[in-house]
Short mmCIF file of C-alpha atoms and ligand atoms in Angstrom, two decimals:
data_model
loop_
_atom_site.label_atom_id
_atom_site.label_comp_id
_atom_site.label_asym_id
_atom_site.label_seq_id
_atom_site.Cartn_x
_atom_site.Cartn_y
_atom_site.Cartn_z
CA MET A 1 32.20 67.74 18.71
CA LYS A 2 34.32 70.55 17.31
CA GLY A 3 37.96 71.54 17.75
CA ARG A 4 40.71 69.91 19.76
CA TYR A 5 40.33 68.08 23.03
CA PRO A 6 42.85 67.09 25.75
CA GLY A 7 42.27 63.44 24.86
CA ASP A 8 43.67 64.08 21.37
CA LEU A 9 47.06 64.69 23.00
CA ILE A 10 46.85 61.35 24.84
CA ILE A 11 46.04 59.52 21.59
CA THR A 12 48.89 61.30 19.77
CA LEU A 13 51.33 60.34 22.53
CA VAL A 14 50.28 56.67 22.55
CA VAL A 15 50.61 56.49 18.77
CA ALA A 16 53.87 58.45 18.47
CA LEU A 17 55.88 57.51 21.59
CA PRO A 18 57.01 54.00 20.55
CA LEU A 19 58.24 55.32 17.19
CA LEU A 20 59.98 58.30 18.80
CA ALA A 21 61.66 55.97 21.31
CA ALA A 22 62.85 53.66 18.52
CA LEU A 23 63.98 56.43 16.15
CA PRO A 24 67.63 56.70 17.32
CA ARG A 25 68.09 52.93 16.91
CA ILE A 26 66.35 52.87 13.51
CA ALA A 27 68.32 55.92 12.31
CA ARG A 28 71.60 54.08 13.02
CA GLN A 29 70.54 51.39 10.52
CA LEU A 30 69.94 53.93 7.79
CA GLU A 31 72.21 53.45 4.80
CA TRP A 32 71.72 54.51 1.22
CA SER A 33 70.93 51.03 0.06
CA TRP A 34 67.59 49.65 -1.11
CA ALA A 35 67.53 46.87 1.49
CA ALA A 36 68.42 49.20 4.40
CA LEU A 37 65.86 51.80 3.31
CA CYS A 38 63.09 49.18 3.02
CA GLY A 39 64.17 47.69 6.36
CA VAL A 40 63.88 51.06 8.09
CA LEU A 41 60.47 51.75 6.54
CA ALA A 42 59.27 48.24 7.47
CA GLN A 43 60.31 48.77 11.09
CA GLY A 44 58.79 52.26 11.27
CA SER A 45 55.44 51.18 9.79
CA GLY A 46 55.38 48.05 11.99
CA ILE A 47 55.94 50.08 15.17
CA LEU A 48 53.32 52.66 14.13
CA ALA A 49 50.83 49.91 13.22
CA LEU A 50 51.14 48.34 16.66
CA SER A 51 50.92 51.62 18.60
CA THR A 52 47.89 52.70 16.51
CA PHE A 53 46.20 49.35 17.18
CA LEU A 54 46.89 49.75 20.92
CA ALA A 55 45.47 53.31 20.92
CA ALA A 56 42.29 52.04 19.18
CA ALA A 57 41.94 49.32 21.84
CA MET A 58 42.43 51.80 24.70
CA LEU A 59 39.65 53.97 23.28
CA SER A 60 37.17 51.12 23.65
CA VAL A 61 37.20 51.55 27.45
CA ARG A 62 34.00 53.70 27.53
CA LEU A 63 34.25 55.41 30.93
CA PRO A 64 31.31 57.74 31.66
CA GLY A 65 32.59 61.31 31.98
CA ALA A 66 36.02 60.57 30.54
CA ASP A 67 34.55 60.71 27.02
CA ARG A 68 34.36 64.51 27.47
CA TRP A 69 38.16 64.68 27.16
CA PHE A 70 37.74 63.40 23.63
CA GLY A 71 34.64 65.39 22.60
CA GLY A 72 32.11 62.69 23.49
CA LEU A 73 31.64 58.99 22.89
CA VAL A 74 30.39 59.37 19.33
CA ARG A 75 33.65 61.16 18.44
CA ILE A 76 35.62 58.46 20.30
CA TRP A 77 34.00 55.74 18.16
CA ALA A 78 34.87 57.72 15.03
CA ILE A 79 38.52 58.01 16.15
CA HIS A 80 38.57 54.33 17.20
CA ARG A 81 37.39 53.33 13.75
CA LEU A 82 39.90 55.63 12.02
CA LEU A 83 42.76 54.25 14.13
CA GLY A 84 41.66 50.69 13.35
CA VAL A 85 41.74 51.42 9.62
CA CYS A 86 45.15 53.15 9.91
CA ALA A 87 46.57 50.17 11.86
CA PHE A 88 45.32 47.80 9.18
CA VAL A 89 46.83 49.87 6.34
CA LEU A 90 50.13 50.29 8.24
CA ILE A 91 50.40 46.51 8.71
CA MET A 92 50.07 46.06 4.96
CA VAL A 93 52.71 48.75 4.37
CA HIS A 94 54.94 46.91 6.87
CA VAL A 95 54.46 43.62 4.99
CA ILE A 96 55.13 45.27 1.61
CA PHE A 97 58.46 46.76 2.77
CA ILE A 98 59.54 43.43 4.28
CA ALA A 99 58.89 41.83 0.89
CA LEU A 100 60.52 44.67 -1.08
CA ALA A 101 63.84 44.64 0.84
CA PRO A 102 65.26 41.41 -0.71
CA LEU A 103 63.40 41.78 -4.02
CA PRO A 104 66.45 43.01 -6.00
CA VAL A 105 68.21 39.76 -4.95
CA SER A 106 65.40 37.45 -6.12
CA VAL A 107 61.65 36.92 -5.96
CA ASP A 108 62.30 33.71 -3.99
CA ALA A 109 64.19 35.69 -1.35
CA SER A 110 61.32 38.12 -1.16
CA VAL A 111 58.75 35.33 -0.68
CA ALA A 112 61.02 33.65 1.89
CA SER A 113 61.28 36.89 3.87
CA LEU A 114 57.49 36.89 4.21
CA PHE A 115 56.98 33.16 4.71
CA PRO A 116 60.09 31.84 6.47
CA PRO A 117 60.42 28.36 8.01
CA LEU A 118 58.18 27.77 11.04
CA ALA A 119 61.25 27.93 13.28
CA GLN A 120 61.13 31.69 12.79
CA TRP A 121 57.92 31.75 14.85
CA PRO A 122 57.98 35.47 15.79
CA LEU A 123 57.18 36.29 12.16
CA TRP A 124 54.34 33.78 12.14
CA LEU A 125 52.94 35.38 15.31
CA GLY A 126 52.62 38.57 13.27
CA TRP A 127 50.84 36.73 10.46
CA ALA A 128 48.48 35.06 12.94
CA GLY A 129 47.63 38.44 14.50
CA PHE A 130 46.98 39.91 11.06
CA ALA A 131 44.74 36.99 10.05
CA VAL A 132 42.62 37.38 13.20
CA MET A 133 42.45 41.13 12.53
CA VAL A 134 41.12 40.53 9.01
CA VAL A 135 38.36 38.31 10.42
CA PHE A 136 37.07 40.93 12.86
CA ILE A 137 37.66 44.04 10.77
CA ALA A 138 36.19 42.77 7.44
CA PRO A 139 32.51 43.02 8.51
CA THR A 140 33.07 46.64 9.59
CA PHE A 141 33.50 47.46 5.90
CA ASN A 142 30.76 45.07 4.78
CA PHE A 143 33.28 43.01 2.78
CA PHE A 144 31.02 39.96 3.11
CA GLY A 145 27.64 41.72 3.39
CA THR A 146 26.10 43.49 6.39
CA LEU A 147 26.38 41.63 9.67
CA HIS A 148 23.78 42.00 12.45
CA TYR A 149 25.08 44.60 14.90
CA GLN A 150 25.25 42.21 17.88
CA ARG A 151 27.08 39.53 15.85
CA TRP A 152 29.48 42.19 14.61
CA LYS A 153 30.11 43.20 18.23
CA ARG A 154 30.82 39.60 19.31
CA LEU A 155 33.20 39.16 16.38
CA HIS A 156 34.98 42.35 17.43
CA LEU A 157 36.09 40.51 20.61
CA LEU A 158 38.71 38.86 18.40
CA SER A 159 40.57 42.17 18.67
CA ALA A 160 41.94 40.94 22.04
CA PRO A 161 43.82 37.85 20.67
CA ALA A 162 44.87 39.87 17.59
CA LEU A 163 46.35 42.48 19.91
CA VAL A 164 48.20 39.89 22.03
CA LEU A 165 49.65 38.20 18.92
CA GLY A 166 50.67 41.56 17.42
CA LEU A 167 52.31 42.63 20.69
CA ALA A 168 54.19 39.35 21.04
CA HIS A 169 55.43 39.70 17.45
CA GLY A 170 56.54 43.32 17.97
CA MET A 171 58.18 42.72 21.34
CA VAL A 172 60.42 39.94 20.02
CA PHE A 173 62.04 42.48 17.72
CA ALA A 174 62.19 45.37 20.25
CA PRO A 175 65.44 45.65 22.25
CA ASP A 176 63.60 47.46 25.09
CA THR A 177 60.05 46.26 25.77
CA THR A 178 59.13 48.45 28.76
CA LEU A 179 56.98 50.87 26.77
CA TRP A 180 55.25 48.03 24.90
CA TRP A 181 54.47 46.29 28.20
CA LEU A 182 52.98 49.50 29.57
CA LEU A 183 50.86 50.30 26.51
CA GLY A 184 49.88 46.66 26.03
CA LEU A 185 48.68 46.31 29.62
CA LEU A 186 46.68 49.55 29.34
CA ALA A 187 45.03 48.35 26.12
CA LEU A 188 44.22 44.92 27.56
CA ALA A 189 42.92 46.51 30.78
CA ALA A 190 40.60 48.66 28.64
CA ILE A 191 39.21 45.58 26.88
CA ILE A 192 38.89 43.58 30.13
CA TRP A 193 37.07 46.49 31.82
CA ARG A 194 34.73 47.01 28.91
CA LYS A 195 33.85 43.38 28.18
CA GLY A 196 34.42 41.62 31.51
CA LEU A 197 33.92 44.08 34.37
CA SER A 198 31.78 47.03 33.28
CA PRO A 199 28.61 44.91 32.76
CA PHE A 200 28.72 44.17 36.52
CA LEU A 201 30.34 47.33 37.92
CA ALA A 202 29.24 50.21 35.66
CA ARG A 203 25.61 49.34 34.90
CA LYS A 204 23.12 50.70 37.45
CA PRO A 205 19.84 48.93 38.21
CA TYR A 206 16.68 50.82 37.21
CA ARG A 207 13.03 49.77 37.08
CA VAL A 208 10.40 50.76 34.51
CA ASP A 209 7.88 52.81 36.50
CA SER A 210 5.48 53.49 33.62
CA VAL A 211 5.34 53.49 29.83
CA ASP A 212 3.79 56.31 27.79
CA PHE A 213 2.65 55.46 24.25
CA LEU A 214 3.54 58.40 21.99
CA ALA A 215 2.78 56.82 18.60
CA ARG A 216 2.16 53.40 17.07
CA ASP A 217 5.89 52.62 17.13
CA VAL A 218 7.19 55.02 19.79
CA VAL A 219 7.12 54.75 23.59
CA GLU A 220 8.61 56.76 26.40
CA LEU A 221 9.92 54.71 29.31
CA ASN A 222 9.90 56.36 32.73
CA LEU A 223 12.69 54.78 34.73
CA LEU A 224 13.42 54.99 38.45
CA PRO A 225 16.78 54.01 39.94
CA GLU A 226 17.03 51.20 42.47
CA GLY A 227 19.74 52.74 44.59
CA ASN A 228 21.98 55.53 43.36
CA GLY A 229 20.91 56.84 39.98
CA ILE A 230 22.83 58.61 37.26
CA ALA A 231 23.13 62.40 36.92
CA TRP A 232 23.04 63.79 33.37
CA GLN A 233 23.00 66.90 31.20
CA PRO A 234 20.57 67.57 28.34
CA GLY A 235 21.73 65.86 25.16
CA GLN A 236 23.54 63.01 26.90
CA PHE A 237 22.77 59.36 26.23
CA VAL A 238 23.03 56.09 28.14
CA TYR A 239 23.35 52.41 27.30
CA LEU A 240 20.18 50.62 28.34
CA THR A 241 20.17 46.86 28.91
CA PRO A 242 16.80 45.15 29.47
CA MET A 243 16.99 42.40 32.09
CA GLU A 244 13.64 40.77 31.23
CA SER A 245 13.99 37.41 29.52
CA SER A 246 10.28 37.57 28.58
CA LEU A 247 11.02 40.27 25.96
CA ALA A 248 10.78 39.08 22.35
CA ALA A 249 14.34 40.29 21.72
CA GLY A 250 17.14 42.34 23.21
CA TYR A 251 17.39 40.55 26.60
CA ARG A 252 20.75 41.60 28.17
CA GLU A 253 21.63 43.54 24.98
CA GLU A 254 22.88 47.07 25.49
CA HIS A 255 21.73 49.84 23.12
CA PRO A 256 22.36 53.61 23.24
CA TYR A 257 19.43 55.95 23.91
CA THR A 258 19.32 59.67 24.60
CA ILE A 259 17.83 60.79 27.90
CA ALA A 260 14.72 62.83 27.14
CA SER A 261 14.06 64.15 30.64
CA SER A 262 15.34 67.25 32.33
CA PRO A 263 18.32 66.66 34.69
CA GLY A 264 16.06 67.70 37.59
CA ASP A 265 13.37 65.16 36.71
CA ARG A 266 12.60 62.36 39.17
CA PHE A 267 12.44 59.93 36.25
CA MET A 268 14.97 59.11 33.61
CA ARG A 269 12.77 59.27 30.51
CA ILE A 270 13.80 57.49 27.35
CA GLY A 271 11.88 57.89 24.08
CA ILE A 272 12.27 54.77 21.93
CA LYS A 273 11.27 54.19 18.34
CA GLY A 274 10.99 50.58 17.17
CA ILE A 275 13.23 50.14 14.16
CA GLY A 276 14.74 46.70 14.74
CA ASP A 277 14.29 43.62 16.94
CA ALA A 278 15.56 45.08 20.25
CA THR A 279 13.76 48.43 19.98
CA GLU A 280 10.52 46.83 18.78
CA ALA A 281 10.62 44.46 21.77
CA LEU A 282 10.89 47.47 24.09
CA LEU A 283 7.54 48.76 22.78
CA ASP A 284 6.00 45.90 24.81
CA ILE A 285 8.01 46.32 28.03
CA LYS A 286 5.81 46.46 31.12
CA PRO A 287 5.94 48.60 34.27
CA GLY A 288 8.06 46.84 36.90
CA ALA A 289 10.52 45.48 34.33
CA ARG A 290 14.18 45.65 35.32
CA VAL A 291 16.79 47.36 33.16
CA ARG A 292 20.43 48.33 33.63
CA VAL A 293 21.68 51.78 32.68
CA GLU A 294 25.28 52.77 31.96
CA GLY A 295 26.46 56.32 31.37
CA PRO A 296 25.90 59.13 30.79
CA TYR A 297 27.92 59.83 27.67
CA GLY A 298 28.21 62.58 25.12
CA THR A 299 28.66 66.33 24.92
CA PHE A 300 25.91 67.17 22.42
CA LEU A 301 24.03 70.28 23.68
CA ASN A 302 26.21 70.44 26.80
CA GLU A 303 29.66 71.41 25.59
CA PRO A 304 31.58 73.94 27.66
CA GLY A 305 31.36 77.55 26.47
CA ILE A 306 27.90 77.05 25.04
CA HIS A 307 26.55 79.77 22.76
CA SER A 308 23.59 81.87 23.97
CA ARG A 309 21.61 81.90 20.68
CA GLN A 310 20.90 78.45 19.33
CA LEU A 311 18.99 76.72 16.56
CA TRP A 312 17.92 73.16 17.36
CA ILE A 313 16.84 70.94 14.46
CA GLY A 314 15.51 67.50 15.38
CA GLY A 315 14.11 64.90 13.00
CA GLY A 316 11.93 61.92 14.01
CA ILE A 317 13.15 60.25 17.22
CA GLY A 318 16.22 62.56 16.95
CA ILE A 319 14.08 65.13 18.74
CA THR A 320 14.88 63.51 22.15
CA PRO A 321 17.98 65.59 23.09
CA PHE A 322 15.96 68.74 22.45
CA VAL A 323 13.05 67.38 24.49
CA SER A 324 15.49 67.12 27.38
CA GLY A 325 16.74 70.68 26.72
CA ALA A 326 13.17 72.05 26.53
CA ARG A 327 12.11 70.20 29.67
CA GLU A 328 15.10 71.67 31.48
CA TRP A 329 13.95 75.06 30.23
CA ARG A 330 10.49 74.36 31.67
CA ASP A 331 12.19 73.58 35.00
CA GLY A 332 13.76 77.04 34.98
CA HIS A 333 17.30 76.13 33.84
CA PRO A 334 17.57 77.24 30.21
CA THR A 335 20.65 75.99 28.38
CA ALA A 336 20.76 79.21 26.29
CA THR A 337 19.09 82.62 26.22
CA ASP A 338 17.37 82.23 22.87
CA VAL A 339 16.44 78.96 21.16
CA ALA A 340 14.53 78.24 17.95
CA LEU A 341 13.51 74.58 17.72
CA VAL A 342 12.64 73.23 14.27
CA TYR A 343 10.82 69.91 14.66
CA LEU A 344 11.06 67.83 11.45
CA ALA A 345 8.42 65.14 10.93
CA ASN A 346 6.72 63.47 7.98
CA ARG A 347 3.22 64.42 9.08
CA PRO A 348 1.53 66.00 12.14
CA GLU A 349 0.83 62.64 13.86
CA ARG A 350 4.57 61.80 13.66
CA ALA A 351 5.48 64.93 15.66
CA TYR A 352 4.74 63.05 18.88
CA TYR A 353 6.49 65.51 21.24
CA LEU A 354 5.15 68.65 19.52
CA ASP A 355 2.26 69.44 21.88
CA GLU A 356 4.55 69.33 24.89
CA MET A 357 7.30 71.35 23.18
CA SER A 358 4.78 74.00 22.08
CA ALA A 359 3.31 74.21 25.60
CA ILE A 360 6.81 74.77 27.03
CA ALA A 361 7.49 77.45 24.40
CA ASP A 362 4.17 79.19 25.14
CA ALA A 363 4.92 79.25 28.86
CA SER A 364 8.58 80.34 28.61
CA ASP A 365 10.54 83.28 27.27
CA GLY A 366 13.30 82.69 24.76
CA ILE A 367 12.22 79.40 23.19
CA GLU A 368 10.18 79.09 20.00
CA VAL A 369 9.01 75.91 18.27
CA PHE A 370 8.32 75.41 14.54
CA ALA A 371 7.00 72.20 13.03
CA HIS A 372 8.04 71.26 9.51
CA TYR A 373 6.15 68.43 7.76
CA SER A 374 7.87 66.87 4.79
CA SER A 375 4.60 65.38 3.46
CA THR A 376 3.28 68.88 2.72
CA GLU A 377 6.40 71.10 2.65
CA GLY A 378 8.98 68.76 1.11
CA VAL A 379 12.52 68.72 2.48
CA LEU A 380 13.78 71.49 4.75
CA THR A 381 14.98 74.49 2.75
CA GLN A 382 16.97 77.65 3.33
CA ASP A 383 13.81 79.70 2.61
CA TYR A 384 11.95 77.91 5.39
CA LEU A 385 14.75 78.63 7.89
CA GLN A 386 15.00 82.23 6.69
CA ALA A 387 11.26 82.74 7.21
CA GLN A 388 11.05 81.12 10.67
CA CYS A 389 14.43 82.07 12.08
CA PRO A 390 15.90 84.98 10.07
CA ASP A 391 19.13 85.11 12.12
CA PHE A 392 19.86 81.35 11.78
CA ARG A 393 23.27 82.07 10.22
CA GLU A 394 24.44 83.73 13.45
CA ARG A 395 23.27 80.93 15.74
CA GLU A 396 25.00 77.85 17.11
CA VAL A 397 23.21 75.01 15.34
CA TYR A 398 22.47 71.56 16.82
CA LEU A 399 21.23 68.79 14.54
CA CYS A 400 20.00 65.35 15.56
CA GLY A 401 18.22 62.62 13.67
CA PRO A 402 18.77 60.00 10.99
CA LEU A 403 22.03 60.19 9.04
CA GLY A 404 20.31 61.17 5.76
CA MET A 405 18.55 64.09 7.39
CA ILE A 406 21.74 65.28 9.07
CA ARG A 407 23.67 65.19 5.79
CA HIS A 408 20.93 67.12 3.98
CA VAL A 409 20.54 69.83 6.65
CA GLU A 410 24.28 70.15 7.24
CA ALA A 411 24.89 70.74 3.50
CA LEU A 412 22.03 73.24 3.43
CA LEU A 413 23.47 75.18 6.37
CA LEU A 414 26.97 75.23 4.89
CA ARG A 415 25.58 76.51 1.57
CA ALA A 416 23.69 79.18 3.49
CA GLY A 417 26.97 80.37 5.01
CA VAL A 418 26.83 78.89 8.53
CA PRO A 419 30.46 78.19 9.52
CA ARG A 420 31.20 74.47 9.93
CA GLN A 421 32.47 74.91 13.49
CA ARG A 422 29.04 76.22 14.51
CA ILE A 423 27.21 73.11 13.32
CA HIS A 424 26.99 70.32 15.92
CA THR A 425 25.54 66.97 14.93
CA GLU A 426 24.50 63.75 16.63
CA ALA A 427 23.45 60.90 14.36
CA PHE A 428 21.57 58.03 16.01
CA ASP A 429 23.96 55.65 14.30
CA PHE A 430 27.58 55.00 15.24
CA LEU A 431 28.48 53.06 12.16
C1 FAD B 501 24.10 58.36 20.50
C2 FAD B 501 22.83 57.62 20.14
C3 FAD B 501 21.64 57.99 20.75
C4 FAD B 501 20.47 57.33 20.41
N1 FAD B 501 19.30 57.72 21.00
C5 FAD B 501 18.13 57.10 20.66
C6 FAD B 501 16.89 57.50 21.27
O1 FAD B 501 16.83 58.40 22.10
N2 FAD B 501 15.78 56.83 20.89
C7 FAD B 501 15.80 55.81 19.95
O2 FAD B 501 14.75 55.24 19.66
N3 FAD B 501 16.96 55.43 19.38
C8 FAD B 501 18.12 56.05 19.72
N4 FAD B 501 19.29 55.65 19.14
C9 FAD B 501 19.25 54.55 18.14
C10 FAD B 501 19.17 53.21 18.82
O3 FAD B 501 20.34 52.95 19.57
C11 FAD B 501 19.00 52.13 17.75
O4 FAD B 501 17.78 52.37 17.13
C12 FAD B 501 18.99 50.75 18.34
O5 FAD B 501 20.25 50.42 18.87
C13 FAD B 501 18.60 49.77 17.24
O6 FAD B 501 18.65 48.45 17.74
P1 FAD B 501 17.68 47.30 17.17
O7 FAD B 501 18.19 45.99 17.62
O8 FAD B 501 16.26 47.61 17.46
O9 FAD B 501 17.83 47.46 15.60
P2 FAD B 501 18.94 46.80 14.62
O10 FAD B 501 18.20 46.47 13.38
O11 FAD B 501 19.70 45.73 15.34
O12 FAD B 501 19.89 48.00 14.44
C14 FAD B 501 19.60 49.08 13.58
C15 FAD B 501 20.85 49.93 13.49
O13 FAD B 501 21.06 50.57 14.77
C16 FAD B 501 22.47 50.56 15.08
N5 FAD B 501 22.66 49.83 16.34
C17 FAD B 501 22.10 48.66 16.71
N6 FAD B 501 22.53 48.29 17.91
C18 FAD B 501 23.38 49.26 18.32
C19 FAD B 501 24.18 49.44 19.49
N7 FAD B 501 24.16 48.57 20.50
N8 FAD B 501 25.00 50.53 19.55
C20 FAD B 501 25.04 51.42 18.53
N9 FAD B 501 24.29 51.32 17.42
C21 FAD B 501 23.48 50.24 17.30
C22 FAD B 501 23.20 49.91 13.94
O14 FAD B 501 23.65 50.91 13.05
C23 FAD B 501 22.14 49.11 13.25
O15 FAD B 501 22.40 48.98 11.88
C24 FAD B 501 20.48 56.28 19.46
C25 FAD B 501 21.69 55.90 18.88
C26 FAD B 501 22.84 56.56 19.20
C27 FAD B 501 24.13 56.14 18.55
#
């Protein structure tokens, strides 16, 4: 998750190329007059808004493996969201400069430049695109309260018509549309792949072989592929789609889950904690049930150039990437030479993978496991880490769990002097 990735260059090119291509033409219009200056800034912000919107759309493609170029899918979603916000702000800047250009003449002229007669339809295409964008982007920022995740996702499909309207608006004003055609087709292909084709072509059929009950609200599904399965690295996650209509919820709904088994395991094991309708329904899934699996994604715990001494800190169900790493260790393929695993749980019965992790540590060299219970020890502290793992400041640190826990532990580590670039996090929440 740290540093620069090759994909960053691709994003920069997509965002910057249209503006760079238009610069000579825009520069010729530059005069030292208010109207010309506003006109140039309106054009520049409009071009940047469209290219940023297109880059955000391209990033929604979600190709397994390709997410590595960008530092993993979680980082891609963060960039996608940032680009979406930037596009939105740039559109408003574009509108403001269009309105400002004729303002010294009169307020009426300014209003007319924004809302011309309908005959000037290219401008109205822009407004229509912006209106559709507001509808799908507003729930992302909880403008009208929190929307259920699946409804939010369906609403996000409006990004496709918003993109087409925005492109049509921009292309009317562009003397050369070749680059816009190219970028527009790539962005639309990304959306078509993701929404129309990948559910049929990228999801692999698996069957639930057995279900292990780890706690009242936690199960581990043991999945077997029907046909060619997926290969993975510790720390990676997949999208799992149940294909059983008898489930109380979540039928044909994809959700991300980390793979908890070792890459050499016959089963793909997924530990699931019921926190909402779809995950709670999976607590009742029966052996023989059909699911679809798409992935794997992510670079957590499997980035290139991995450090030999590591500290793993997992909280609650966020222990699953480390369960995969420990199981790989058990299979004789350690991911590092020296690992200290701190297992954070409220109470002993909530540390549902602890017995297995401790058994692996007892039977292997180089891996130690410490359980920390908040009910008796309070929140994790620097003193606790110092006592259990005195060299924690020199280690590469991996953190996974709920967002609140990650924020607390990350701040603690930074205060203790662990450099930011050595702290790797995976929150089980994209939003
Ligand atoms: C990279 C990653 C790995 C994960 N690994 C595991 C795991 O190994 N075990 C486990 O139990 N849970 C894991 N989760 C969390 C799991 O995906 C959510 O608990 C589940 O999606 C919640 O769905 P729900 O309908 O039961 O609950 P809801 O009440 O619908 O959702 C609860 C919250 O989960 C998030 N969420 C819901 N649906 C999705 C979705 N399709 N995509 C992304 N986020 C969503 C939203 O923030 C939502 O607010 C992981 C999440 C991520 C992002």
